[in-house]
């Protein structure tokens, strides 16, 4: 992320009224191509010494992925011409955190090797509610029917094409979210270390058939309260 560079204009904190909403992450690469190229060169060179995957955040359109891949290709050619060693086989992935990208997941998967779902940003952009704004933060919860249906679509598309998919964000460490996501076909989570023991134990106790039935029932429910209550009862039964 280029936001920490001293040359990048200050865009304000999350809690401020920000006229540059959404102008961050990969979108800064067009405004500051020299910094982007320097980062790509460094990552490619580091990949020579270990297993490195390159993931681009805040993707919203297929054209962005195609443009980025061309930039990576040109950077590889420049390093090769200069005789500088670098990692040749580096997987390229994207983070799905913008609903526009989620709705075009099938096309996105044709261009990338893996996907990570950024649940924190995905839910707030989906609900048009800043999760750090106390007036609307209650809308940003993981039991919203639209969010769960969108996640099911992403996971299914990735599994059908054998593309690894990971869920990150606060949702990844919530037991009530783990069970339906397991039933949807998710097999990779990125969570805080503190959440690992309880989620690991829940995984041991949850038969896959039970998780699949939970997912099927949740995806048919119509309200957030219905989903929240059902998952609360179901996780208590499993424990």
Coordinates of N, CA, C and O in Angstrom, one line a residue, residues 74-181:
X74 N 6.0 -5.9 -17.9 CA 7.0 -5.0 -18.3 C 8.2 -4.9 -17.3 O 9.3 -4.7 -17.7
X75 N 7.8 -4.9 -16.0 CA 8.8 -4.9 -15.0 C 9.7 -6.1 -15.0 O 10.9 -6.0 -14.9
X76 N 9.2 -7.3 -15.3 CA 10.0 -8.5 -15.5 C 10.9 -8.4 -16.6 O 12.1 -8.7 -16.5
X77 N 10.4 -7.8 -17.7 CA 11.3 -7.7 -18.9 C 12.4 -6.7 -18.6 O 13.6 -7.0 -19.0
X78 N 12.1 -5.6 -17.9 CA 13.2 -4.6 -17.6 C 14.3 -5.3 -16.7 O 15.5 -5.1 -16.9
X79 N 13.8 -6.1 -15.7 CA 14.8 -6.8 -14.8 C 15.6 -7.8 -15.6 O 16.8 -7.9 -15.4
X80 N 15.0 -8.5 -16.5 CA 15.7 -9.5 -17.3 C 16.7 -8.8 -18.2 O 17.8 -9.3 -18.4
X81 N 16.3 -7.7 -18.9 CA 17.3 -7.0 -19.7 C 18.5 -6.4 -18.9 O 19.6 -6.4 -19.4
X82 N 18.2 -6.0 -17.7 CA 19.3 -5.5 -16.9 C 20.1 -6.6 -16.2 O 21.1 -6.3 -15.5
X83 N 19.7 -7.8 -16.4 CA 20.5 -8.9 -15.8 C 20.3 -9.1 -14.3 O 21.2 -9.6 -13.7
X84 N 19.2 -8.6 -13.8 CA 18.9 -8.7 -12.4 C 18.1 -9.9 -12.1 O 17.0 -10.0 -12.6
X85 N 18.5 -10.8 -11.3 CA 17.7 -12.0 -11.0 C 16.4 -11.7 -10.2 O 16.4 -10.7 -9.4
X86 N 15.4 -12.4 -10.5 CA 14.1 -12.2 -9.8 C 13.3 -13.5 -9.8 O 13.6 -14.5 -10.6
X87 N 12.3 -13.6 -9.1 CA 11.4 -14.8 -9.0 C 10.5 -14.9 -10.3 O 9.7 -14.0 -10.5
X88 N 10.7 -15.9 -11.0 CA 10.0 -16.1 -12.3 C 8.6 -16.5 -12.1 O 7.7 -16.0 -12.8
X89 N 8.3 -17.4 -11.3 CA 7.0 -18.0 -11.1 C 6.3 -17.5 -9.8 O 6.3 -18.2 -8.8
X90 N 5.8 -16.3 -9.9 CA 5.2 -15.7 -8.8 C 3.6 -15.6 -9.0 O 3.2 -14.9 -9.9
X91 N 2.8 -16.3 -8.2 CA 1.4 -16.2 -8.4 C 0.9 -14.8 -8.2 O 1.4 -14.0 -7.3
X92 N -0.1 -14.4 -9.0 CA -0.7 -13.1 -8.9 C -2.2 -13.2 -8.5 O -2.9 -14.0 -9.1
X93 N -2.6 -12.5 -7.5 CA -4.0 -12.5 -7.0 C -4.6 -11.2 -6.8 O -3.9 -10.2 -6.9
X94 N -5.8 -11.1 -6.4 CA -6.5 -9.9 -6.1 C -7.3 -10.1 -4.8 O -7.7 -11.2 -4.4
X95 N -7.6 -8.9 -4.2 CA -8.5 -8.9 -3.0 C -9.8 -8.5 -3.5 O -10.0 -7.4 -4.2
X96 N -10.8 -9.2 -3.2 CA -12.2 -8.9 -3.5 C -12.8 -8.2 -2.3 O -13.1 -8.8 -1.3
X97 N -12.9 -6.9 -2.4 CA -13.5 -6.1 -1.3 C -14.4 -5.0 -1.8 O -15.0 -4.3 -1.1
X98 N -14.5 -4.9 -3.2 CA -15.4 -4.0 -3.8 C -16.6 -4.8 -4.5 O -16.3 -5.7 -5.2
X99 N -17.8 -4.5 -4.2 CA -18.9 -5.3 -4.7 C -18.9 -5.4 -6.3 O -19.3 -6.4 -6.8
X100 N -18.4 -4.4 -7.0 CA -18.3 -4.4 -8.4 C -17.4 -5.6 -8.9 O -17.7 -6.3 -9.8
X101 N -16.3 -5.8 -8.2 CA -15.4 -6.9 -8.5 C -16.1 -8.3 -8.2 O -15.9 -9.3 -8.9
X102 N -16.8 -8.3 -7.0 CA -17.5 -9.6 -6.6 C -18.5 -10.0 -7.7 O -18.7 -11.2 -7.9
X103 N -19.2 -9.0 -8.2 CA -20.2 -9.3 -9.2 C -19.7 -9.8 -10.5 O -20.4 -10.4 -11.3
X104 N -18.4 -9.5 -10.8 CA -17.7 -10.0 -12.0 C -16.6 -11.0 -11.7 O -15.6 -11.1 -12.4
X105 N -16.9 -11.8 -10.6 CA -15.8 -12.7 -10.2 C -15.4 -13.7 -11.2 O -14.2 -14.1 -11.3
X106 N -16.3 -14.2 -12.0 CA -16.0 -15.2 -13.1 C -15.0 -14.6 -14.0 O -14.0 -15.3 -14.4
X107 N -15.2 -13.4 -14.5 CA -14.2 -12.8 -15.4 C -12.9 -12.5 -14.7 O -11.8 -12.7 -15.3
X108 N -12.9 -12.1 -13.5 CA -11.7 -11.8 -12.7 C -10.8 -13.1 -12.6 O -9.6 -13.0 -12.7
X109 N -11.5 -14.2 -12.4 CA -10.7 -15.4 -12.1 C -10.0 -15.9 -13.4 O -9.1 -16.7 -13.3
X110 N -10.4 -15.4 -14.5 CA -9.7 -15.8 -15.8 C -8.3 -15.2 -15.8 O -7.4 -15.6 -16.6
X111 N -8.1 -14.1 -15.0 CA -6.8 -13.4 -15.1 C -5.9 -13.6 -13.9 O -4.7 -13.1 -13.9
X112 N -6.4 -14.2 -12.8 CA -5.5 -14.3 -11.6 C -5.4 -15.8 -11.2 O -6.1 -16.7 -11.6
X113 N -4.4 -16.0 -10.2 CA -4.1 -17.3 -9.7 C -4.9 -17.6 -8.4 O -5.0 -18.8 -8.0
X114 N -5.2 -16.6 -7.6 CA -5.9 -16.8 -6.4 C -6.7 -15.5 -6.0 O -6.5 -14.4 -6.6
X115 N -7.5 -15.7 -5.0 CA -8.4 -14.6 -4.5 C -8.4 -14.5 -3.0 O -8.4 -15.6 -2.3
X116 N -8.4 -13.3 -2.4 CA -8.6 -13.1 -1.0 C -9.8 -12.2 -0.9 O -9.9 -11.2 -1.5
X117 N -10.8 -12.6 0.0 CA -12.0 -11.8 0.2 C -11.7 -10.9 1.4 O -11.5 -11.4 2.5
X118 N -11.8 -9.6 1.2 CA -11.6 -8.6 2.3 C -13.0 -8.3 2.9 O -13.7 -7.4 2.5
X119 N -13.4 -9.1 4.0 CA -14.7 -9.0 4.5 C -15.1 -7.6 5.1 O -16.2 -7.1 5.0
X120 N -14.1 -7.0 5.8 CA -14.4 -5.7 6.4 C -14.8 -4.7 5.4 O -15.8 -4.0 5.6
X121 N -14.0 -4.5 4.4 CA -14.4 -3.5 3.4 C -15.5 -3.9 2.5 O -16.4 -3.1 2.1
X122 N -15.6 -5.2 2.2 CA -16.7 -5.7 1.4 C -18.1 -5.4 2.0 O -19.0 -4.9 1.3
X123 N -18.2 -5.6 3.3 CA -19.5 -5.4 3.9 C -19.8 -3.9 4.0 O -21.0 -3.5 3.8
X124 N -18.8 -3.0 4.3 CA -19.2 -1.6 4.4 C -19.5 -1.0 3.0 O -20.3 -0.1 2.9
X125 N -18.8 -1.4 2.0 CA -19.1 -0.9 0.6 C -20.4 -1.5 0.2 O -21.2 -0.8 -0.5
X126 N -20.7 -2.7 0.5 CA -22.0 -3.3 0.1 C -23.2 -2.6 0.8 O -24.2 -2.4 0.1
X127 N -23.0 -2.2 2.0 CA -24.1 -1.6 2.8 C -24.0 -0.1 2.8 O -24.9 0.5 3.4
X128 N -23.0 0.5 2.1 CA -22.9 1.9 2.0 C -22.9 2.5 3.4 O -23.6 3.5 3.7
X129 N -22.1 1.9 4.3 CA -22.0 2.3 5.7 C -20.6 2.2 6.2 O -20.0 1.1 6.2
X130 N -20.0 3.3 6.7 CA -18.7 3.3 7.2 C -18.7 2.6 8.6 O -19.4 3.0 9.5
X131 N -17.9 1.5 8.7 CA -18.0 0.7 9.9 C -17.4 1.4 11.1 O -17.6 1.0 12.3
X132 N -16.7 2.5 10.9 CA -16.2 3.3 12.0 C -17.1 4.5 12.4 O -16.7 5.3 13.3
X133 N -18.2 4.6 11.7 CA -19.2 5.7 12.0 C -20.2 5.1 12.9 O -21.0 4.3 12.5
X134 N -20.3 5.6 14.2 CA -21.3 5.0 15.1 C -22.7 5.1 14.7 O -23.6 4.4 15.1
X135 N -23.0 6.1 13.8 CA -24.4 6.2 13.3 C -24.9 5.1 12.4 O -26.1 4.8 12.3
X136 N -23.9 4.5 11.7 CA -24.3 3.4 10.7 C -23.5 2.1 10.9 O -23.7 1.2 10.2
X137 N -22.7 2.1 11.9 CA -21.8 0.9 12.1 C -22.7 -0.4 12.3 O -22.2 -1.5 12.0
X138 N -23.9 -0.2 12.8 CA -24.7 -1.4 13.1 C -25.1 -2.1 11.8 O -25.5 -3.3 11.8
X139 N -25.0 -1.4 10.7 CA -25.3 -2.1 9.4 C -24.2 -3.0 8.9 O -24.5 -3.8 8.0
X140 N -23.0 -2.8 9.5 CA -21.9 -3.6 9.0 C -21.7 -4.8 9.8 O -20.7 -5.0 10.5
X141 N -22.6 -5.7 9.7 CA -22.4 -7.0 10.4 C -22.5 -8.1 9.4 O -23.1 -8.0 8.3
X142 N -21.9 -9.3 9.8 CA -21.7 -10.3 8.8 C -22.9 -11.2 8.5 O -22.8 -12.2 7.8
X143 N -24.0 -10.9 9.2 CA -25.2 -11.8 9.0 C -26.2 -11.2 8.0 O -27.3 -11.7 7.9
X144 N -25.8 -10.2 7.3 CA -26.7 -9.6 6.3 C -26.9 -10.6 5.1 O -25.9 -11.1 4.6
X145 N -28.1 -10.8 4.7 CA -28.4 -11.8 3.7 C -27.6 -11.5 2.4 O -27.1 -12.4 1.8
X146 N -27.6 -10.3 2.0 CA -26.9 -9.9 0.7 C -25.4 -10.3 0.8 O -24.9 -10.8 -0.2
X147 N -24.8 -10.1 1.9 CA -23.4 -10.4 2.1 C -23.1 -11.9 2.0 O -22.2 -12.3 1.2
X148 N -23.9 -12.7 2.7 CA -23.7 -14.1 2.7 C -24.0 -14.7 1.3 O -23.2 -15.6 0.9
X149 N -24.9 -14.2 0.6 CA -25.2 -14.7 -0.8 C -24.1 -14.3 -1.7 O -23.7 -15.1 -2.6
X150 N -23.5 -13.1 -1.5 CA -22.4 -12.7 -2.4 C -21.2 -13.5 -2.1 O -20.5 -13.9 -3.0
X151 N -20.9 -13.8 -0.8 CA -19.8 -14.7 -0.4 C -20.0 -16.1 -1.0 O -19.0 -16.7 -1.5
X152 N -21.2 -16.6 -1.0 CA -21.4 -17.9 -1.5 C -21.1 -17.9 -3.0 O -20.5 -18.9 -3.6
X153 N -21.5 -16.9 -3.7 CA -21.2 -16.8 -5.2 C -19.7 -16.8 -5.4 O -19.2 -17.5 -6.3
X154 N -19.0 -16.0 -4.7 CA -17.5 -15.9 -4.9 C -16.8 -17.2 -4.6 O -16.0 -17.7 -5.4
X155 N -17.2 -17.8 -3.5 CA -16.6 -19.1 -3.1 C -16.9 -20.2 -4.1 O -16.0 -21.0 -4.5
X156 N -18.1 -20.3 -4.6 CA -18.5 -21.3 -5.6 C -17.7 -21.0 -6.9 O -17.2 -22.0 -7.5
X157 N -17.6 -19.8 -7.3 CA -16.9 -19.5 -8.6 C -15.4 -19.9 -8.5 O -14.9 -20.5 -9.4
X158 N -14.8 -19.6 -7.3 CA -13.4 -20.0 -7.1 C -13.2 -21.5 -7.1 O -12.3 -22.0 -7.7
X159 N -14.1 -22.2 -6.4 CA -13.9 -23.6 -6.3 C -14.2 -24.3 -7.6 O -13.5 -25.3 -7.9
X160 N -15.1 -23.8 -8.4 CA -15.4 -24.4 -9.7 C -14.2 -24.3 -10.6 O -14.0 -25.1 -11.5
X161 N -13.4 -23.3 -10.4 CA -12.2 -23.0 -11.3 C -10.9 -23.4 -10.7 O -9.9 -23.1 -11.2
X162 N -11.0 -24.1 -9.5 CA -9.8 -24.5 -8.8 C -8.9 -23.4 -8.4 O -7.6 -23.5 -8.5
X163 N -9.4 -22.2 -8.1 CA -8.6 -21.1 -7.7 C -8.7 -20.9 -6.2 O -9.8 -20.8 -5.6
X164 N -7.6 -20.9 -5.5 CA -7.6 -20.8 -4.0 C -8.3 -19.5 -3.6 O -8.1 -18.4 -4.2
X165 N -9.2 -19.6 -2.6 CA -9.9 -18.4 -2.1 C -9.8 -18.4 -0.5 O -10.0 -19.4 0.1
X166 N -9.4 -17.2 0.0 CA -9.2 -17.0 1.4 C -10.1 -15.9 1.9 O -10.3 -14.9 1.2
X167 N -10.7 -16.1 3.1 CA -11.4 -15.0 3.7 C -10.6 -14.3 4.8 O -10.1 -15.0 5.7
X168 N -10.5 -13.0 4.8 CA -9.8 -12.3 5.8 C -10.7 -11.2 6.4 O -11.8 -11.0 5.9
X169 N -10.3 -10.6 7.5 CA -11.1 -9.6 8.2 C -11.7 -10.2 9.5 O -11.5 -11.4 9.8
X170 N -12.4 -9.4 10.2 CA -13.0 -9.8 11.5 C -13.9 -11.0 11.3 O -14.0 -11.9 12.2
X171 N -14.6 -11.1 10.2 CA -15.6 -12.2 10.0 C -14.9 -13.5 10.1 O -15.5 -14.5 10.4
X172 N -13.6 -13.6 9.7 CA -12.9 -14.9 9.6 C -12.8 -15.5 11.0 O -12.7 -16.7 11.1
X173 N -12.8 -14.7 12.0 CA -12.6 -15.3 13.4 C -13.8 -15.4 14.2 O -13.8 -15.7 15.4
X174 N -15.0 -15.3 13.6 CA -16.3 -15.4 14.3 C -16.8 -16.8 14.1 O -17.1 -17.2 13.0
X175 N -17.0 -17.5 15.2 CA -17.6 -18.9 15.2 C -18.9 -19.0 14.4 O -19.1 -19.9 13.7
X176 N -19.8 -18.0 14.6 CA -21.1 -18.0 14.0 C -20.9 -17.9 12.4 O -21.9 -18.3 11.7
X177 N -19.9 -17.3 12.0 CA -19.6 -17.2 10.5 C -18.9 -18.4 10.0 O -19.1 -18.7 8.8
X178 N -18.1 -19.0 10.8 CA -17.3 -20.1 10.3 C -18.1 -21.3 9.8 O -17.8 -21.8 8.7
X179 N -19.2 -21.6 10.5 CA -20.0 -22.8 10.1 C -20.6 -22.7 8.7 O -20.5 -23.5 7.9
X180 N -21.4 -21.6 8.5 CA -22.0 -21.5 7.1 C -20.9 -21.3 6.0 O -21.1 -21.8 4.9
X181 N -19.8 -20.6 6.3 CA -18.8 -20.5 5.3 C -18.1 -21.8 5.0 O -17.8 -22.1 3.8

